[in-house]
């Protein structure tokens, strides 16, 4: 069920009621039942669309937060790496002679 189905159904419903804007409308029980069933379908379509949009927005927000977290982590880790030169003593674990 897509957005186009929702907009199509809403437009169809509007066009069906448009002729009665000036004269009014009387509906029988079965007609009211059909209308409420149709409105129920429209409600389900809109809920589906809202859920899809919500998931999309949460996904995009998660991607943005992940990118920010990665940038901050890289920056922090980069500042912790010791320089190759300086007072760092590197042990020699080779089996060769020690002179």
PDB file of C-alpha atoms in Angstrom:
ATOM      1  CA  UNK A   1       0.000   0.000   0.000  1.00  0.00           C
ATOM      2  CA  UNK A   2       1.687   3.126  -1.157  1.00  0.00           C
ATOM      3  CA  UNK A   3       1.351   6.858  -0.934  1.00  0.00           C
ATOM      4  CA  UNK A   4      -0.210   7.021  -4.398  1.00  0.00           C
ATOM      5  CA  UNK A   5      -2.932   4.591  -3.312  1.00  0.00           C
ATOM      6  CA  UNK A   6      -3.737   6.761  -0.300  1.00  0.00           C
ATOM      7  CA  UNK A   7      -3.903  10.000  -2.279  1.00  0.00           C
ATOM      8  CA  UNK A   8      -5.923   8.302  -5.028  1.00  0.00           C
ATOM      9  CA  UNK A   9      -8.458   6.945  -2.550  1.00  0.00           C
ATOM     10  CA  UNK A  10      -8.789  10.281  -0.757  1.00  0.00           C
ATOM     11  CA  UNK A  11      -9.254  12.128  -4.049  1.00  0.00           C
ATOM     12  CA  UNK A  12     -11.866   9.598  -5.179  1.00  0.00           C
ATOM     13  CA  UNK A  13     -13.766  10.005  -1.934  1.00  0.00           C
ATOM     14  CA  UNK A  14     -13.648  13.801  -2.269  1.00  0.00           C
ATOM     15  CA  UNK A  15     -14.967  13.654  -5.848  1.00  0.00           C
ATOM     16  CA  UNK A  16     -17.804  11.381  -4.798  1.00  0.00           C
ATOM     17  CA  UNK A  17     -18.961  13.821  -2.106  1.00  0.00           C
ATOM     18  CA  UNK A  18     -18.306  17.027  -4.068  1.00  0.00           C
ATOM     19  CA  UNK A  19     -21.742  17.100  -5.768  1.00  0.00           C
ATOM     20  CA  UNK A  20     -23.461  17.139  -2.364  1.00  0.00           C
ATOM     21  CA  UNK A  21     -21.737  20.226  -0.937  1.00  0.00           C
ATOM     22  CA  UNK A  22     -24.773  22.469  -1.581  1.00  0.00           C
ATOM     23  CA  UNK A  23     -27.660  20.031  -1.355  1.00  0.00           C
ATOM     24  CA  UNK A  24     -26.579  17.872   1.551  1.00  0.00           C
ATOM     25  CA  UNK A  25     -26.699  14.116   1.745  1.00  0.00           C
ATOM     26  CA  UNK A  26     -28.795  11.444   3.427  1.00  0.00           C
ATOM     27  CA  UNK A  27     -27.229   8.019   3.790  1.00  0.00           C
ATOM     28  CA  UNK A  28     -28.711   4.640   4.525  1.00  0.00           C
ATOM     29  CA  UNK A  29     -27.200   2.218   7.020  1.00  0.00           C
ATOM     30  CA  UNK A  30     -25.445   0.105   4.337  1.00  0.00           C
ATOM     31  CA  UNK A  31     -24.041   3.261   2.717  1.00  0.00           C
ATOM     32  CA  UNK A  32     -22.660   4.439   6.053  1.00  0.00           C
ATOM     33  CA  UNK A  33     -21.157   0.973   6.598  1.00  0.00           C
ATOM     34  CA  UNK A  34     -19.420   1.075   3.176  1.00  0.00           C
ATOM     35  CA  UNK A  35     -18.128   4.567   3.899  1.00  0.00           C
ATOM     36  CA  UNK A  36     -16.744   3.598   7.301  1.00  0.00           C
ATOM     37  CA  UNK A  37     -15.052   0.535   5.774  1.00  0.00           C
ATOM     38  CA  UNK A  38     -13.448   2.763   3.157  1.00  0.00           C
ATOM     39  CA  UNK A  39     -12.300   5.223   5.793  1.00  0.00           C
ATOM     40  CA  UNK A  40     -10.838   2.289   7.725  1.00  0.00           C
ATOM     41  CA  UNK A  41      -8.785   1.311   4.660  1.00  0.00           C
ATOM     42  CA  UNK A  42      -7.594   4.911   4.319  1.00  0.00           C
ATOM     43  CA  UNK A  43      -6.609   4.922   7.976  1.00  0.00           C
ATOM     44  CA  UNK A  44      -4.562   1.746   7.505  1.00  0.00           C
ATOM     45  CA  UNK A  45      -2.880   3.243   4.434  1.00  0.00           C
ATOM     46  CA  UNK A  46      -1.969   6.401   6.340  1.00  0.00           C
ATOM     47  CA  UNK A  47      -0.631   4.422   9.326  1.00  0.00           C
ATOM     48  CA  UNK A  48       1.504   2.338   6.982  1.00  0.00           C
ATOM     49  CA  UNK A  49       2.884   5.477   5.376  1.00  0.00           C
ATOM     50  CA  UNK A  50       3.548   7.118   8.737  1.00  0.00           C
ATOM     51  CA  UNK A  51       5.391   4.026   9.959  1.00  0.00           C
ATOM     52  CA  UNK A  52       7.509   3.871   6.816  1.00  0.00           C
ATOM     53  CA  UNK A  53       8.390   7.550   7.109  1.00  0.00           C
ATOM     54  CA  UNK A  54       9.222   7.159  10.794  1.00  0.00           C
ATOM     55  CA  UNK A  55      11.557   4.234  10.068  1.00  0.00           C
ATOM     56  CA  UNK A  56      13.221   6.215   7.288  1.00  0.00           C
ATOM     57  CA  UNK A  57      13.779   9.221   9.556  1.00  0.00           C
ATOM     58  CA  UNK A  58      15.189   7.041  12.352  1.00  0.00           C
ATOM     59  CA  UNK A  59      17.534   5.333   9.892  1.00  0.00           C
ATOM     60  CA  UNK A  60      18.814   8.664   8.594  1.00  0.00           C
ATOM     61  CA  UNK A  61      19.283   9.957  12.144  1.00  0.00           C
ATOM     62  CA  UNK A  62      21.188   6.785  13.064  1.00  0.00           C
ATOM     63  CA  UNK A  63      23.496   7.207  10.073  1.00  0.00           C
ATOM     64  CA  UNK A  64      24.228  10.808  11.008  1.00  0.00           C
ATOM     65  CA  UNK A  65      24.925   9.861  14.621  1.00  0.00           C
ATOM     66  CA  UNK A  66      27.174   6.987  13.526  1.00  0.00           C
ATOM     67  CA  UNK A  67      29.180   9.318  11.287  1.00  0.00           C
ATOM     68  CA  UNK A  68      29.595  11.825  14.121  1.00  0.00           C
ATOM     69  CA  UNK A  69      30.610   9.092  16.546  1.00  0.00           C
ATOM     70  CA  UNK A  70      33.126   7.694  14.059  1.00  0.00           C
ATOM     71  CA  UNK A  71      34.665  11.132  13.494  1.00  0.00           C
ATOM     72  CA  UNK A  72      34.963  11.775  17.230  1.00  0.00           C
ATOM     73  CA  UNK A  73      36.416   8.306  17.847  1.00  0.00           C
ATOM     74  CA  UNK A  74      38.981   8.746  15.073  1.00  0.00           C
ATOM     75  CA  UNK A  75      39.963  12.158  16.428  1.00  0.00           C
ATOM     76  CA  UNK A  76      40.313  10.838  19.978  1.00  0.00           C
ATOM     77  CA  UNK A  77      42.227   7.725  18.944  1.00  0.00           C
ATOM     78  CA  UNK A  78      44.539   9.810  16.775  1.00  0.00           C
ATOM     79  CA  UNK A  79      45.509  11.970  19.720  1.00  0.00           C
ATOM     80  CA  UNK A  80      46.360   8.876  21.793  1.00  0.00           C
ATOM     81  CA  UNK A  81      48.815   7.345  19.333  1.00  0.00           C
ATOM     82  CA  UNK A  82      52.405   7.904  20.400  1.00  0.00           C
ATOM     83  CA  UNK A  83      54.837   9.451  17.986  1.00  0.00           C
ATOM     84  CA  UNK A  84      57.522   7.161  16.524  1.00  0.00           C
ATOM     85  CA  UNK A  85      60.256   9.445  17.809  1.00  0.00           C
ATOM     86  CA  UNK A  86      60.629  10.566  21.386  1.00  0.00           C
ATOM     87  CA  UNK A  87      61.150   8.772  24.700  1.00  0.00           C
ATOM     88  CA  UNK A  88      59.471   5.539  23.738  1.00  0.00           C
ATOM     89  CA  UNK A  89      61.587   2.482  24.489  1.00  0.00           C
ATOM     90  CA  UNK A  90      60.866  -0.419  22.201  1.00  0.00           C
ATOM     91  CA  UNK A  91      61.873  -3.836  23.556  1.00  0.00           C
ATOM     92  CA  UNK A  92      63.749  -6.226  21.286  1.00  0.00           C
ATOM     93  CA  UNK A  93      62.228  -9.709  21.530  1.00  0.00           C
ATOM     94  CA  UNK A  94      64.347 -11.265  18.812  1.00  0.00           C
ATOM     95  CA  UNK A  95      66.514 -14.333  19.608  1.00  0.00           C
ATOM     96  CA  UNK A  96      69.666 -12.708  18.348  1.00  0.00           C
ATOM     97  CA  UNK A  97      72.645 -11.745  20.505  1.00  0.00           C
ATOM     98  CA  UNK A  98      72.333  -8.863  22.877  1.00  0.00           C
ATOM     99  CA  UNK A  99      75.307  -6.648  22.874  1.00  0.00           C
TER     100      UNK A  99
END
